[in-house]
Amino acid sequence: MRILIAEDDEYNQMVVEAMIELLYPDVAVEMVSNGAEALEKLKTETFGLLLSDVDMPLMNGYELVSEVKNMGLNVPIVCVTAFAISGDREKLLMHGFDGYISKPIDMDDMKTVLDKYLLGGNVE
Ligand SMILES: [Mg+2]
């Protein structure tokens, strides 16, 4: 299983990668810093999960999720974002994201998402 992470902030990149490493040491993590790079990867490589930031240069998370859906790719896309206001979750799901983790990232939230998509279990 491989996970693609799209995140422009170096600190957040480190945090997300460290959490995945702790929870699922055998999972390979590929890191890109914007939506455009993520899309290029997705065109030629297969990932079991895409974790995407919203606010990124060149192509943001909303644009990325639209492009991925337009291309007919069925990789699950979980949004990792600082937005935490009530109603944001619905907005993100409406845009095509399959799930949502709010920053600062809680280890339990990350585990729930990884369990769901890596184990295929219906955890939520
Ligand atoms: Mg960002």
Coordinates of C-alpha atoms and ligand atoms in Angstrom, one line a residue:
M1 CA 0.0 0.0 0.0
R2 CA 1.2 3.5 -0.9
I3 CA 0.0 6.8 0.3
L4 CA 0.4 10.1 -1.6
I5 CA 0.5 13.3 0.4
A6 CA 0.0 16.7 -1.1
E7 CA 1.1 19.4 1.4
D8 CA 3.0 22.6 0.9
D9 CA 4.0 23.2 4.5
E10 CA 7.3 21.5 5.5
Y11 CA 6.3 21.2 9.1
N12 CA 3.0 19.6 8.3
Q13 CA 4.7 17.3 5.8
M14 CA 6.9 16.1 8.6
V15 CA 4.0 15.6 11.1
V16 CA 1.9 13.7 8.7
E17 CA 4.7 11.5 7.6
A18 CA 5.8 10.8 11.1
M19 CA 2.3 9.8 12.2
I20 CA 1.9 7.4 9.3
E21 CA 5.4 5.9 10.0
L22 CA 4.3 5.3 13.6
L23 CA 0.9 3.9 12.8
Y24 CA 1.7 1.9 9.6
P25 CA 5.5 1.5 9.4
D26 CA 5.2 -0.7 6.3
V27 CA 3.3 1.8 4.2
A28 CA 5.3 3.8 1.6
V29 CA 4.7 7.5 1.7
E30 CA 5.2 9.7 -1.4
M31 CA 5.3 13.5 -0.7
V32 CA 4.5 16.3 -3.1
S33 CA 4.1 20.0 -2.3
N34 CA 1.1 21.0 -4.5
G35 CA -1.9 19.7 -6.3
A36 CA -0.3 19.9 -9.8
E37 CA 2.5 17.6 -8.7
A38 CA 0.0 15.3 -7.1
L39 CA -2.0 15.1 -10.3
E40 CA 1.1 14.2 -12.3
K41 CA 1.9 11.4 -9.9
L42 CA -1.7 10.1 -10.0
K43 CA -1.6 9.9 -13.8
T44 CA 1.1 7.3 -13.8
E45 CA 1.2 5.7 -10.3
T46 CA -1.2 3.9 -8.1
F47 CA -1.9 4.9 -4.5
G48 CA -4.3 3.5 -2.0
L49 CA -5.0 6.9 -0.5
L50 CA -4.4 10.6 -1.1
L51 CA -4.1 12.9 1.8
S52 CA -4.4 16.5 0.6
D53 CA -4.1 19.9 2.1
V54 CA -6.5 22.5 0.8
D55 CA -4.4 25.7 0.6
M56 CA -1.5 25.0 -1.8
P57 CA 0.2 26.9 -4.6
L58 CA -0.3 26.1 -8.3
M59 CA -3.3 23.8 -7.7
N60 CA -5.2 23.8 -4.4
G61 CA -7.0 20.8 -2.8
Y62 CA -10.4 21.7 -4.3
E63 CA -9.0 21.9 -7.8
L64 CA -7.0 18.7 -7.3
V65 CA -10.1 16.8 -6.1
S66 CA -12.1 18.0 -9.2
E67 CA -9.3 17.0 -11.6
V68 CA -9.0 13.6 -10.0
K69 CA -12.8 12.9 -10.2
N70 CA -12.9 14.3 -13.8
M71 CA -10.2 11.8 -14.8
G72 CA -12.2 9.0 -13.3
L73 CA -9.6 8.0 -10.9
N74 CA -11.0 6.2 -7.8
V75 CA -8.3 6.9 -5.3
P76 CA -9.9 8.0 -2.0
I77 CA -9.0 11.6 -1.1
V78 CA -9.0 12.7 2.5
C79 CA -8.6 16.4 3.2
V80 CA -6.2 17.6 5.8
T81 CA -7.0 21.1 6.6
A82 CA -7.0 23.8 9.3
F83 CA -10.6 24.6 8.6
A84 CA -12.6 23.3 11.6
I85 CA -15.7 25.4 11.6
S86 CA -19.0 23.5 11.7
G87 CA -20.3 23.1 8.1
D88 CA -16.8 22.9 6.6
R89 CA -16.9 19.1 6.7
E90 CA -20.1 19.1 4.6
K91 CA -18.5 21.6 2.2
L92 CA -15.5 19.4 1.7
L93 CA -17.5 16.3 1.2
M94 CA -19.7 18.2 -1.3
H95 CA -16.5 19.1 -3.3
G96 CA -15.7 15.4 -3.6
F97 CA -13.4 14.7 -0.7
D98 CA -14.0 11.3 0.9
G99 CA -13.1 12.3 4.3
Y100 CA -11.6 15.0 6.5
I101 CA -8.9 15.5 9.1
S102 CA -8.5 18.8 10.9
K103 CA -5.2 20.5 11.8
P104 CA -3.6 20.3 14.2
I105 CA -3.8 16.7 13.4
D106 CA -5.0 14.4 16.2
M107 CA -3.3 11.0 16.2
D108 CA -6.7 9.2 16.7
D109 CA -8.2 11.0 13.7
M110 CA -5.2 9.9 11.5
K111 CA -5.5 6.3 12.8
T112 CA -9.3 6.3 12.0
V113 CA -8.7 7.4 8.4
L114 CA -5.7 5.0 7.9
D115 CA -7.6 2.1 9.4
K116 CA -10.5 2.8 7.1
Y117 CA -8.6 3.0 3.9
L118 CA -5.6 0.8 4.5
L119 CA -7.5 -2.1 6.3
G120 CA -10.7 -1.5 4.3
G121 CA -12.6 -1.6 7.6
N122 CA -15.7 0.5 8.1
V123 CA -14.3 2.3 11.1
E124 CA -16.2 5.6 11.0
Ligands
MG1 MG -1.1 24.6 2.7

